[in-house]
Amino acid sequence: MKDRLPSPFFLLLQETGALAERRHVRVHAVGGFVRDLLLGIPNLDLDLVVEGDGIRFAKAVARRYQARVTTHERFGTVVVTFADGHTFDVATARTESYDSPAALPTVQRSSIKQDVRRRDFTINTLAIRLNTPRFGELVDSHGGRRDLQDKTIRVLHGLSFIDDPTRVFRAIRYEQRLGFQLDWNTAVLMTEAVRMGLVHRLSPSRLSAELLHVLSEREPVKTLARLADFNLLQFIHPRLKWSSGLAQLLNAVEKAVAWHAGLSLGRLTSPWVVYGMALLDPLPQPVVQETLARLTFPRRQAQSLLWVSQENARLLPTVTRTVKPSETFRALCHLPDETLVFLRAKTRSARAKQNISDMFTVYRRVRPILTGNDLKAMGLKPGPSYNKILNRLLDARLNGAVETEADEHRLVHRLAKRC
Ligand code: ATP
């Protein structure tokens, strides 16, 4: 741990363990943090499980570091937020039972060994003791270490996917992200769960959350292809089918997202949306509308997805045809980066690709020399005509029709006469 973690973080774990010992509770780091630590993958997303009162312990840690706590009494969980914005989760060790398949579980307090029994896969059941005398000891009650070494995704029991069908998506995400393989029996159980239509029992918000996680993976295309192998696209919409066309478009999106990242214009706010646009692309527009109405994606992104499905057939020919930079600019200037990146991936026209690239790298940076203040100084009466004139100035500059400030002055005089 000492070698693989930043030293302040390691120190925090040690101090947390010492505090736990003093307060007579047992504390463990669990889940993805431990899995990734053993795999050598950087991950400071810390989940602690407390045998005892997790909420009280989290509050004691927060006092010690002047951190904030957000408590979810019902689940016995707390988010601790440090002054630098870093957070970690603290939970009370608990057991969960499912009253009916795919429902949310009922919860009771328990020990770490019982707690990890409710987890999805053996590789996520590993825990590390933090209490002082046994700090750093691995608790491996389900063969998680062996499965990490064998690169295997394995459920803990035969009813796992029935208890929670979201695990079908989680299994595929881990398999593809980590380059692991599904254990044979786990794959059989998954196929069976899909055949039984268990995924249909998930609420739209749980299904949407899973889909969003898939689309947000670092390499979502192979993860989506794997969902298709397991016939899981049908749960997004029965008409959604994997095809070579869809695979091509998704690969083009992957390249376009990488191209955008290379421009150093800052990151896309929601790269997942670009993959979402590609995924929904084969579907007719009313079907996309119906699908988005059912799923519960964040509003702004859902609107972009819908807009693209309605408008890309109209917009792409325009961007292919446009010759003047101002025409390209006007056609694209209101669109979010995600949409532009998608259109760049979707078009086969070299001209359209170039136009969209120019939008990012050239057109958006162009400004006329003269401003509203200059128009005022030239004696023009402030009003709606200012906007018109400034827009025409910008168009002229984009098209190279004006070069100097004097050119702009002349153009303003001409335009002012007409306004
Ligand atoms: P990621 O790297 O994708 O965030 P993670 O392993 O940290 O992966 P989370 O989704 O943050 O995963 O969940 C934290 C832990 O909670 C997991 O390691 C897993 O053990 C457990 N968990 C999450 N979802 C489920 C589920 N549906 N069923 C069982 N256990 C789950």
CSV table of C-alpha atoms and ligand atoms in Angstrom, one decimal:
chain,number,residue,atom,x,y,z
A,1,MET,CA,0.0,0.0,0.0
A,2,LYS,CA,2.8,2.3,1.0
A,3,ASP,CA,4.4,2.0,-2.5
A,4,ARG,CA,1.2,2.3,-4.5
A,5,LEU,CA,-0.6,5.2,-2.7
A,6,PRO,CA,0.3,8.8,-2.4
A,7,SER,CA,1.8,9.3,1.1
A,8,PRO,CA,-0.8,11.7,2.5
A,9,PHE,CA,-3.5,9.2,1.5
A,10,PHE,CA,-1.5,6.3,3.1
A,11,LEU,CA,-1.2,8.4,6.2
A,12,LEU,CA,-4.9,9.1,6.3
A,13,LEU,CA,-5.6,5.3,6.1
A,14,GLN,CA,-3.2,4.7,9.0
A,15,GLU,CA,-4.7,7.5,11.1
A,16,THR,CA,-8.2,6.2,10.4
A,17,GLY,CA,-7.1,2.8,11.6
A,18,ALA,CA,-5.6,4.2,14.8
A,19,LEU,CA,-8.8,6.2,15.4
A,20,ALA,CA,-10.9,3.1,14.9
A,21,GLU,CA,-8.8,1.2,17.4
A,22,ARG,CA,-9.3,3.9,20.0
A,23,ARG,CA,-13.0,4.0,19.4
A,24,HIS,CA,-13.4,0.2,19.6
A,25,VAL,CA,-14.8,-0.3,16.1
A,26,ARG,CA,-13.3,-2.3,13.2
A,27,VAL,CA,-12.7,-0.5,10.0
A,28,HIS,CA,-11.9,-1.9,6.5
A,29,ALA,CA,-11.2,-0.5,3.1
A,30,VAL,CA,-13.3,-2.5,0.6
A,31,GLY,CA,-14.5,-3.0,-3.0
A,32,GLY,CA,-13.1,-1.3,-6.0
A,33,PHE,CA,-10.3,0.5,-4.1
A,34,VAL,CA,-8.9,-2.8,-2.9
A,35,ARG,CA,-9.3,-4.5,-6.2
A,36,ASP,CA,-7.6,-1.7,-8.1
A,37,LEU,CA,-4.8,-1.4,-5.5
A,38,LEU,CA,-3.9,-5.1,-6.0
A,39,LEU,CA,-4.1,-4.7,-9.7
A,40,GLY,CA,-1.8,-1.6,-9.6
A,41,ILE,CA,-4.6,0.6,-11.1
A,42,PRO,CA,-4.7,4.1,-9.6
A,43,ASN,CA,-7.9,4.5,-7.7
A,44,LEU,CA,-8.4,6.8,-4.7
A,45,ASP,CA,-12.1,6.2,-4.5
A,46,LEU,CA,-12.1,4.9,-1.0
A,47,ASP,CA,-15.0,2.9,0.5
A,48,LEU,CA,-14.8,2.1,4.2
A,49,VAL,CA,-16.9,-0.4,6.0
A,50,VAL,CA,-17.3,-0.2,9.8
A,51,GLU,CA,-18.2,-3.0,12.1
A,52,GLY,CA,-20.1,-0.9,14.6
A,53,ASP,CA,-21.8,2.5,14.1
A,54,GLY,CA,-20.5,3.7,10.8
A,55,ILE,CA,-22.2,7.1,11.0
A,56,ARG,CA,-20.7,7.9,14.4
A,57,PHE,CA,-17.3,6.8,13.2
A,58,ALA,CA,-17.5,8.9,10.0
A,59,LYS,CA,-18.4,11.9,12.1
A,60,ALA,CA,-15.4,11.3,14.3
A,61,VAL,CA,-13.1,11.1,11.2
A,62,ALA,CA,-14.7,14.3,9.9
A,63,ARG,CA,-14.1,16.1,13.2
A,64,ARG,CA,-10.4,15.1,13.1
A,65,TYR,CA,-9.9,16.5,9.6
A,66,GLN,CA,-12.4,19.3,9.7
A,67,ALA,CA,-14.3,17.6,6.9
A,68,ARG,CA,-18.0,17.7,6.0
A,69,VAL,CA,-20.4,14.8,6.3
A,70,THR,CA,-23.5,13.9,4.4
A,71,THR,CA,-25.5,11.2,6.1
A,72,HIS,CA,-27.9,8.7,4.6
A,73,GLU,CA,-29.5,7.4,7.8
A,74,ARG,CA,-31.6,4.7,6.2
A,75,PHE,CA,-28.6,2.9,4.6
A,76,GLY,CA,-26.2,3.7,7.5
A,77,THR,CA,-23.8,5.4,4.9
A,78,VAL,CA,-22.0,8.7,5.1
A,79,VAL,CA,-20.0,10.7,2.5
A,80,VAL,CA,-17.0,12.5,4.1
A,81,THR,CA,-15.9,15.5,2.1
A,82,PHE,CA,-12.4,17.0,2.8
A,83,ALA,CA,-11.5,20.6,2.4
A,84,ASP,CA,-9.7,19.8,-0.9
A,85,GLY,CA,-12.9,18.3,-2.3
A,86,HIS,CA,-11.8,14.7,-2.0
A,87,THR,CA,-14.5,12.4,-0.7
A,88,PHE,CA,-14.8,8.9,0.7
A,89,ASP,CA,-17.7,6.8,1.6
A,90,VAL,CA,-18.2,5.2,5.0
A,91,ALA,CA,-20.8,2.4,5.5
A,92,THR,CA,-22.0,0.4,8.5
A,93,ALA,CA,-21.3,-3.3,7.8
A,94,ARG,CA,-24.7,-4.8,6.8
A,95,THR,CA,-26.5,-7.7,5.3
A,96,GLU,CA,-29.2,-7.2,2.7
A,97,SER,CA,-32.1,-9.4,1.8
A,98,TYR,CA,-34.2,-9.1,-1.3
A,99,ASP,CA,-38.0,-9.3,-0.8
A,100,SER,CA,-38.5,-9.7,-4.5
A,101,PRO,CA,-36.2,-9.9,-7.6
A,102,ALA,CA,-34.8,-6.6,-8.9
A,103,ALA,CA,-36.3,-4.7,-6.0
A,104,LEU,CA,-34.1,-2.6,-3.6
A,105,PRO,CA,-32.9,-4.7,-0.6
A,106,THR,CA,-33.8,-4.6,3.1
A,107,VAL,CA,-30.8,-3.9,5.3
A,108,GLN,CA,-29.5,-5.1,8.7
A,109,ARG,CA,-26.2,-4.5,10.6
A,110,SER,CA,-23.5,-7.2,10.5
A,111,SER,CA,-19.8,-8.0,10.2
A,112,ILE,CA,-17.4,-7.4,7.3
A,113,LYS,CA,-17.5,-11.0,6.2
A,114,GLN,CA,-21.3,-10.9,6.0
A,115,ASP,CA,-21.1,-7.5,4.4
A,116,VAL,CA,-19.1,-8.6,1.5
A,117,ARG,CA,-21.5,-11.5,0.8
A,118,ARG,CA,-23.9,-9.1,-0.8
A,119,ARG,CA,-21.4,-7.9,-3.3
A,120,ASP,CA,-21.5,-8.5,-7.0
A,121,PHE,CA,-18.3,-10.4,-7.9
A,122,THR,CA,-15.6,-12.1,-5.9
A,123,ILE,CA,-13.0,-9.5,-7.1
A,124,ASN,CA,-15.0,-6.9,-5.3
A,125,THR,CA,-15.3,-8.8,-2.0
A,126,LEU,CA,-11.7,-8.2,-0.9
A,127,ALA,CA,-11.2,-6.0,2.2
A,128,ILE,CA,-8.1,-4.5,3.9
A,129,ARG,CA,-8.1,-4.1,7.7
A,130,LEU,CA,-7.2,-0.6,8.8
A,131,ASN,CA,-7.1,-1.1,12.6
A,132,THR,CA,-3.7,-0.5,14.0
A,133,PRO,CA,-2.3,-3.8,15.1
A,134,ARG,CA,-3.4,-5.6,11.9
A,135,PHE,CA,-3.2,-2.6,9.5
A,136,GLY,CA,-2.9,-3.7,5.9
A,137,GLU,CA,-4.1,-7.3,6.4
A,138,LEU,CA,-6.1,-8.7,3.5
A,139,VAL,CA,-9.5,-10.2,4.2
A,140,ASP,CA,-10.3,-12.6,1.4
A,141,SER,CA,-13.4,-14.7,2.2
A,142,HIS,CA,-14.5,-15.5,-1.3
A,143,GLY,CA,-11.4,-16.3,-3.3
A,144,GLY,CA,-11.2,-12.8,-4.7
A,145,ARG,CA,-7.4,-12.8,-4.7
A,146,ARG,CA,-7.3,-15.9,-6.8
A,147,ASP,CA,-9.8,-14.6,-9.2
A,148,LEU,CA,-7.8,-11.4,-9.6
A,149,GLN,CA,-4.8,-13.4,-10.4
A,150,ASP,CA,-6.7,-15.6,-12.9
A,151,LYS,CA,-8.4,-12.5,-14.3
A,152,THR,CA,-11.9,-14.0,-13.7
A,153,ILE,CA,-15.3,-12.3,-13.1
A,154,ARG,CA,-17.3,-14.7,-10.9
A,155,VAL,CA,-20.6,-14.2,-9.0
A,156,LEU,CA,-20.8,-15.3,-5.4
A,157,HIS,CA,-23.9,-17.5,-5.8
A,158,GLY,CA,-26.3,-18.8,-8.4
A,159,LEU,CA,-29.1,-16.3,-7.7
A,160,SER,CA,-26.9,-13.2,-8.0
A,161,PHE,CA,-28.4,-11.9,-11.3
A,162,ILE,CA,-31.9,-12.7,-10.1
A,163,ASP,CA,-31.3,-10.6,-7.0
A,164,ASP,CA,-30.0,-7.8,-9.1
A,165,PRO,CA,-30.0,-7.8,-12.9
A,166,THR,CA,-27.9,-4.7,-13.1
A,167,ARG,CA,-25.0,-7.0,-12.3
A,168,VAL,CA,-25.3,-8.3,-15.9
A,169,PHE,CA,-24.1,-4.9,-17.1
A,170,ARG,CA,-21.5,-4.6,-14.3
A,171,ALA,CA,-20.0,-8.0,-15.2
A,172,ILE,CA,-19.5,-6.9,-18.8
A,173,ARG,CA,-18.0,-3.5,-17.8
A,174,TYR,CA,-15.4,-5.2,-15.5
A,175,GLU,CA,-14.7,-7.9,-18.0
A,176,GLN,CA,-13.9,-5.3,-20.8
A,177,ARG,CA,-12.3,-2.6,-18.6
A,178,LEU,CA,-9.9,-5.0,-16.8
A,179,GLY,CA,-9.4,-7.4,-19.7
A,180,PHE,CA,-10.8,-10.3,-17.6
A,181,GLN,CA,-12.9,-13.2,-18.6
A,182,LEU,CA,-16.3,-14.3,-17.3
A,183,ASP,CA,-16.2,-17.5,-15.3
A,184,TRP,CA,-18.0,-20.2,-17.3
A,185,ASN,CA,-20.8,-20.6,-14.8
A,186,THR,CA,-21.2,-16.9,-14.4
A,187,ALA,CA,-21.6,-16.5,-18.2
A,188,VAL,CA,-24.3,-19.3,-18.2
A,189,LEU,CA,-26.2,-17.6,-15.4
A,190,MET,CA,-26.0,-14.3,-17.2
A,191,THR,CA,-27.3,-15.8,-20.4
A,192,GLU,CA,-30.1,-17.4,-18.5
A,193,ALA,CA,-31.0,-14.1,-16.7
A,194,VAL,CA,-31.2,-12.3,-20.1
A,195,ARG,CA,-33.3,-15.1,-21.6
A,196,MET,CA,-35.7,-14.9,-18.7
A,197,GLY,CA,-36.1,-11.2,-19.4
A,198,LEU,CA,-35.0,-10.2,-15.9
A,199,VAL,CA,-33.5,-6.9,-17.1
A,200,HIS,CA,-37.1,-5.8,-18.0
A,201,ARG,CA,-37.8,-5.8,-14.3
A,202,LEU,CA,-35.3,-3.0,-13.7
A,203,SER,CA,-36.8,0.5,-13.3
A,204,PRO,CA,-36.0,2.9,-16.1
A,205,SER,CA,-33.8,4.9,-13.8
A,206,ARG,CA,-31.6,1.9,-12.8
A,207,LEU,CA,-31.4,0.8,-16.4
A,208,SER,CA,-30.4,4.3,-17.5
A,209,ALA,CA,-27.8,4.5,-14.8
A,210,GLU,CA,-26.2,1.2,-16.0
A,211,LEU,CA,-26.3,2.4,-19.6
A,212,LEU,CA,-24.7,5.7,-18.6
A,213,HIS,CA,-21.9,3.8,-16.8
A,214,VAL,CA,-21.3,1.7,-19.9
A,215,LEU,CA,-21.2,4.7,-22.2
A,216,SER,CA,-18.8,6.4,-19.7
A,217,GLU,CA,-16.3,3.6,-19.8
A,218,ARG,CA,-12.9,4.6,-21.2
A,219,GLU,CA,-13.4,2.2,-24.1
A,220,PRO,CA,-17.2,2.0,-24.5
A,221,VAL,CA,-17.2,0.5,-28.0
A,222,LYS,CA,-16.0,-3.0,-27.0
A,223,THR,CA,-18.2,-2.9,-23.9
A,224,LEU,CA,-21.3,-2.1,-26.2
A,225,ALA,CA,-20.2,-4.9,-28.6
A,226,ARG,CA,-20.2,-7.3,-25.6
A,227,LEU,CA,-23.6,-6.1,-24.5
A,228,ALA,CA,-24.8,-7.1,-28.0
A,229,ASP,CA,-23.2,-10.6,-27.6
A,230,PHE,CA,-25.4,-11.1,-24.6
A,231,ASN,CA,-28.5,-9.7,-26.3
A,232,LEU,CA,-28.7,-6.8,-24.0
A,233,LEU,CA,-29.3,-4.0,-26.5
A,234,GLN,CA,-32.9,-5.2,-26.8
A,235,PHE,CA,-33.5,-3.7,-23.3
A,236,ILE,CA,-32.6,-0.2,-24.6
A,237,HIS,CA,-35.1,-0.8,-27.4
A,238,PRO,CA,-36.2,-4.1,-29.0
A,239,ARG,CA,-35.4,-2.6,-32.5
A,240,LEU,CA,-31.8,-1.8,-31.5
A,241,LYS,CA,-29.5,-4.3,-33.2
A,242,TRP,CA,-25.8,-4.6,-33.5
A,243,SER,CA,-24.6,-4.2,-37.1
A,244,SER,CA,-21.3,-3.6,-39.0
A,245,GLY,CA,-22.7,-0.1,-39.7
A,246,LEU,CA,-23.2,0.6,-36.0
A,247,ALA,CA,-19.8,-0.8,-35.2
A,248,GLN,CA,-18.2,1.4,-37.8
A,249,LEU,CA,-19.9,4.5,-36.5
A,250,LEU,CA,-19.0,3.8,-32.9
A,251,ASN,CA,-15.3,3.3,-34.0
A,252,ALA,CA,-15.5,6.6,-35.9
A,253,VAL,CA,-16.8,8.2,-32.7
A,254,GLU,CA,-14.0,6.8,-30.7
A,255,LYS,CA,-11.5,8.3,-33.1
A,256,ALA,CA,-13.3,11.7,-33.2
A,257,VAL,CA,-13.4,11.9,-29.4
A,258,ALA,CA,-9.6,11.2,-29.3
A,259,TRP,CA,-9.2,13.8,-32.1
A,260,HIS,CA,-11.0,16.4,-29.9
A,261,ALA,CA,-9.0,15.5,-26.8
A,262,GLY,CA,-5.8,16.0,-28.9
A,263,LEU,CA,-6.9,19.6,-29.8
A,264,SER,CA,-6.3,20.7,-26.2
A,265,LEU,CA,-9.5,22.7,-26.2
A,266,GLY,CA,-10.4,21.2,-22.8
A,267,ARG,CA,-12.3,18.0,-22.3
A,268,LEU,CA,-15.8,17.2,-23.5
A,269,THR,CA,-18.2,17.7,-20.6
A,270,SER,CA,-20.0,14.5,-21.4
A,271,PRO,CA,-18.2,12.2,-23.9
A,272,TRP,CA,-20.7,9.5,-23.2
A,273,VAL,CA,-23.3,11.5,-25.1
A,274,VAL,CA,-21.3,11.2,-28.3
A,275,TYR,CA,-21.4,7.4,-28.0
A,276,GLY,CA,-25.1,7.6,-27.1
A,277,MET,CA,-25.7,9.5,-30.3
A,278,ALA,CA,-24.0,6.8,-32.3
A,279,LEU,CA,-25.8,4.0,-30.5
A,280,LEU,CA,-29.2,5.5,-31.2
A,281,ASP,CA,-28.3,6.5,-34.7
A,282,PRO,CA,-29.7,3.3,-36.5
A,283,LEU,CA,-33.1,3.9,-34.9
A,284,PRO,CA,-35.9,5.9,-36.6
A,285,GLN,CA,-36.5,9.2,-35.0
A,286,PRO,CA,-39.9,8.4,-33.3
A,287,VAL,CA,-38.2,5.3,-31.8
A,288,VAL,CA,-35.4,7.5,-30.4
A,289,GLN,CA,-37.9,9.8,-29.0
A,290,GLU,CA,-39.8,7.0,-27.3
A,291,THR,CA,-36.6,5.5,-26.0
A,292,LEU,CA,-35.4,8.8,-24.5
A,293,ALA,CA,-38.8,9.4,-23.0
A,294,ARG,CA,-38.5,6.1,-21.1
A,295,LEU,CA,-34.9,6.4,-20.0
A,296,THR,CA,-33.9,8.9,-17.4
A,297,PHE,CA,-30.8,10.5,-18.8
A,298,PRO,CA,-29.9,14.0,-17.5
A,299,ARG,CA,-32.1,16.5,-19.2
A,300,ARG,CA,-29.6,18.6,-21.2
A,301,GLN,CA,-27.9,15.5,-22.6
A,302,ALA,CA,-31.2,13.8,-23.4
A,303,GLN,CA,-32.1,17.0,-25.4
A,304,SER,CA,-28.8,16.8,-27.4
A,305,LEU,CA,-29.5,13.1,-28.1
A,306,LEU,CA,-33.0,13.9,-29.4
A,307,TRP,CA,-31.9,17.0,-31.3
A,308,VAL,CA,-29.2,15.0,-33.2
A,309,SER,CA,-31.6,12.3,-34.2
A,310,GLN,CA,-34.1,14.9,-35.5
A,311,GLU,CA,-31.6,17.2,-37.2
A,312,ASN,CA,-28.5,15.4,-38.4
A,313,ALA,CA,-30.1,14.3,-41.7
A,314,ARG,CA,-30.8,18.0,-42.4
A,315,LEU,CA,-27.6,19.5,-41.0
A,316,LEU,CA,-25.0,17.2,-42.5
A,317,PRO,CA,-25.8,18.0,-46.1
A,318,THR,CA,-25.6,21.7,-45.2
A,319,VAL,CA,-22.2,21.3,-43.7
A,320,THR,CA,-21.1,19.3,-46.7
A,321,ARG,CA,-22.3,22.0,-49.2
A,322,THR,CA,-21.3,25.1,-47.4
A,323,VAL,CA,-18.4,26.9,-49.0
A,324,LYS,CA,-18.2,30.1,-47.0
A,325,PRO,CA,-16.8,29.9,-43.5
A,326,SER,CA,-19.6,32.1,-42.3
A,327,GLU,CA,-22.2,29.6,-43.5
A,328,THR,CA,-20.5,26.8,-41.6
A,329,PHE,CA,-20.3,29.0,-38.6
A,330,ARG,CA,-23.9,30.0,-38.6
A,331,ALA,CA,-25.0,26.4,-39.1
A,332,LEU,CA,-23.0,25.1,-36.2
A,333,CYS,CA,-22.4,27.9,-33.7
A,334,HIS,CA,-25.3,26.9,-31.4
A,335,LEU,CA,-24.3,23.3,-31.1
A,336,PRO,CA,-22.5,21.7,-28.1
A,337,ASP,CA,-19.1,20.2,-28.7
A,338,GLU,CA,-20.5,16.7,-28.2
A,339,THR,CA,-22.8,17.2,-31.2
A,340,LEU,CA,-20.0,18.6,-33.4
A,341,VAL,CA,-17.8,15.7,-32.5
A,342,PHE,CA,-20.6,13.2,-33.4
A,343,LEU,CA,-21.3,14.9,-36.7
A,344,ARG,CA,-17.6,14.8,-37.6
A,345,ALA,CA,-17.6,11.1,-36.9
A,346,LYS,CA,-20.8,10.5,-38.8
A,347,THR,CA,-20.1,12.3,-42.0
A,348,ARG,CA,-18.2,10.5,-44.8
A,349,SER,CA,-17.6,13.8,-46.6
A,350,ALA,CA,-14.0,15.1,-46.3
A,351,ARG,CA,-15.3,18.7,-46.8
A,352,ALA,CA,-17.8,18.4,-43.9
A,353,LYS,CA,-15.1,16.9,-41.7
A,354,GLN,CA,-12.8,19.8,-42.6
A,355,ASN,CA,-15.6,22.4,-42.0
A,356,ILE,CA,-16.4,20.9,-38.5
A,357,SER,CA,-12.6,20.9,-37.7
A,358,ASP,CA,-12.3,24.5,-38.7
A,359,MET,CA,-15.2,25.3,-36.5
A,360,PHE,CA,-13.2,24.1,-33.5
A,361,THR,CA,-9.8,25.3,-34.5
A,362,VAL,CA,-10.5,28.5,-36.4
A,363,TYR,CA,-13.9,30.0,-36.7
A,364,ARG,CA,-14.8,30.0,-33.0
A,365,ARG,CA,-11.8,32.2,-32.2
A,366,VAL,CA,-12.5,34.8,-34.9
A,367,ARG,CA,-13.7,38.2,-33.6
A,368,PRO,CA,-14.2,41.5,-35.5
A,369,ILE,CA,-11.9,44.3,-34.4
A,370,LEU,CA,-14.7,46.7,-33.8
A,371,THR,CA,-17.1,46.3,-30.9
A,372,GLY,CA,-20.4,47.8,-29.8
A,373,ASN,CA,-18.5,50.7,-28.1
A,374,ASP,CA,-16.8,51.5,-31.4
A,375,LEU,CA,-20.2,51.6,-33.1
A,376,LYS,CA,-21.4,54.1,-30.4
A,377,ALA,CA,-18.3,56.2,-30.9
A,378,MET,CA,-19.1,56.2,-34.7
A,379,GLY,CA,-22.4,57.9,-33.8
A,380,LEU,CA,-24.7,54.9,-34.4
A,381,LYS,CA,-27.8,54.9,-32.4
A,382,PRO,CA,-27.8,51.9,-30.0
A,383,GLY,CA,-30.5,49.3,-30.7
A,384,PRO,CA,-31.2,46.0,-32.4
A,385,SER,CA,-29.3,47.1,-35.5
A,386,TYR,CA,-26.0,46.7,-33.4
A,387,ASN,CA,-26.5,43.0,-33.3
A,388,LYS,CA,-27.2,42.8,-37.0
A,389,ILE,CA,-24.1,44.9,-37.9
A,390,LEU,CA,-21.8,43.0,-35.5
A,391,ASN,CA,-22.9,39.7,-37.0
A,392,ARG,CA,-22.3,40.9,-40.5
A,393,LEU,CA,-18.9,42.1,-39.4
A,394,LEU,CA,-18.1,38.7,-38.0
A,395,ASP,CA,-19.3,37.0,-41.2
A,396,ALA,CA,-17.1,39.3,-43.3
A,397,ARG,CA,-14.1,38.6,-41.1
A,398,LEU,CA,-14.7,34.8,-41.2
A,399,ASN,CA,-14.9,35.0,-45.0
A,400,GLY,CA,-11.8,37.2,-45.3
A,401,ALA,CA,-13.9,40.0,-46.8
A,402,VAL,CA,-12.3,42.5,-44.3
A,403,GLU,CA,-8.8,42.6,-43.1
A,404,THR,CA,-8.0,45.9,-41.5
A,405,GLU,CA,-9.8,48.1,-39.0
A,406,ALA,CA,-10.4,50.6,-41.9
A,407,ASP,CA,-12.1,47.8,-43.9
A,408,GLU,CA,-14.4,47.2,-40.9
A,409,HIS,CA,-15.2,50.9,-40.6
A,410,ARG,CA,-16.1,51.1,-44.3
A,411,LEU,CA,-18.4,48.1,-44.0
A,412,VAL,CA,-20.1,49.5,-40.9
A,413,HIS,CA,-20.9,52.7,-42.7
A,414,ARG,CA,-22.3,50.8,-45.6
A,415,LEU,CA,-24.4,48.6,-43.3
A,416,ALA,CA,-25.6,51.5,-41.2
A,417,LYS,CA,-27.1,53.2,-44.2
A,418,ARG,CA,-29.2,50.1,-44.9
A,419,CYS,CA,-30.3,49.5,-41.3
B,1,ATP,P1,-16.0,1.6,-10.6
B,1,ATP,O1,-14.6,1.5,-10.8
B,1,ATP,O2,-16.8,1.3,-11.8
B,1,ATP,O3,-16.5,2.8,-9.8
B,1,ATP,P2,-16.4,0.1,-8.2
B,1,ATP,O4,-16.0,-1.3,-8.0
B,1,ATP,O5,-15.8,1.1,-7.4
B,1,ATP,O6,-16.2,0.3,-9.7
B,1,ATP,P3,-19.1,1.1,-7.6
B,1,ATP,O7,-20.2,1.0,-8.6
B,1,ATP,O8,-18.6,2.4,-7.1
B,1,ATP,O9,-18.0,0.1,-8.2
B,1,ATP,O10,-19.5,0.2,-6.3
B,1,ATP,C1,-18.7,0.1,-5.2
B,1,ATP,C2,-18.8,-1.4,-4.7
B,1,ATP,O11,-20.1,-1.7,-4.4
B,1,ATP,C3,-18.3,-2.4,-5.8
B,1,ATP,O12,-17.0,-2.7,-5.7
B,1,ATP,C4,-19.2,-3.6,-5.5
B,1,ATP,O13,-18.6,-4.4,-4.6
B,1,ATP,C5,-20.4,-3.0,-4.8
B,1,ATP,N1,-21.6,-2.9,-5.7
B,1,ATP,C6,-22.0,-1.9,-6.5
B,1,ATP,N2,-23.1,-2.3,-7.2
B,1,ATP,C7,-23.4,-3.5,-6.8
B,1,ATP,C8,-24.5,-4.4,-7.2
B,1,ATP,N3,-25.4,-4.0,-8.1
B,1,ATP,N4,-24.5,-5.6,-6.6
B,1,ATP,C9,-23.6,-5.9,-5.6
B,1,ATP,N5,-22.6,-5.1,-5.3
B,1,ATP,C10,-22.5,-3.9,-5.9
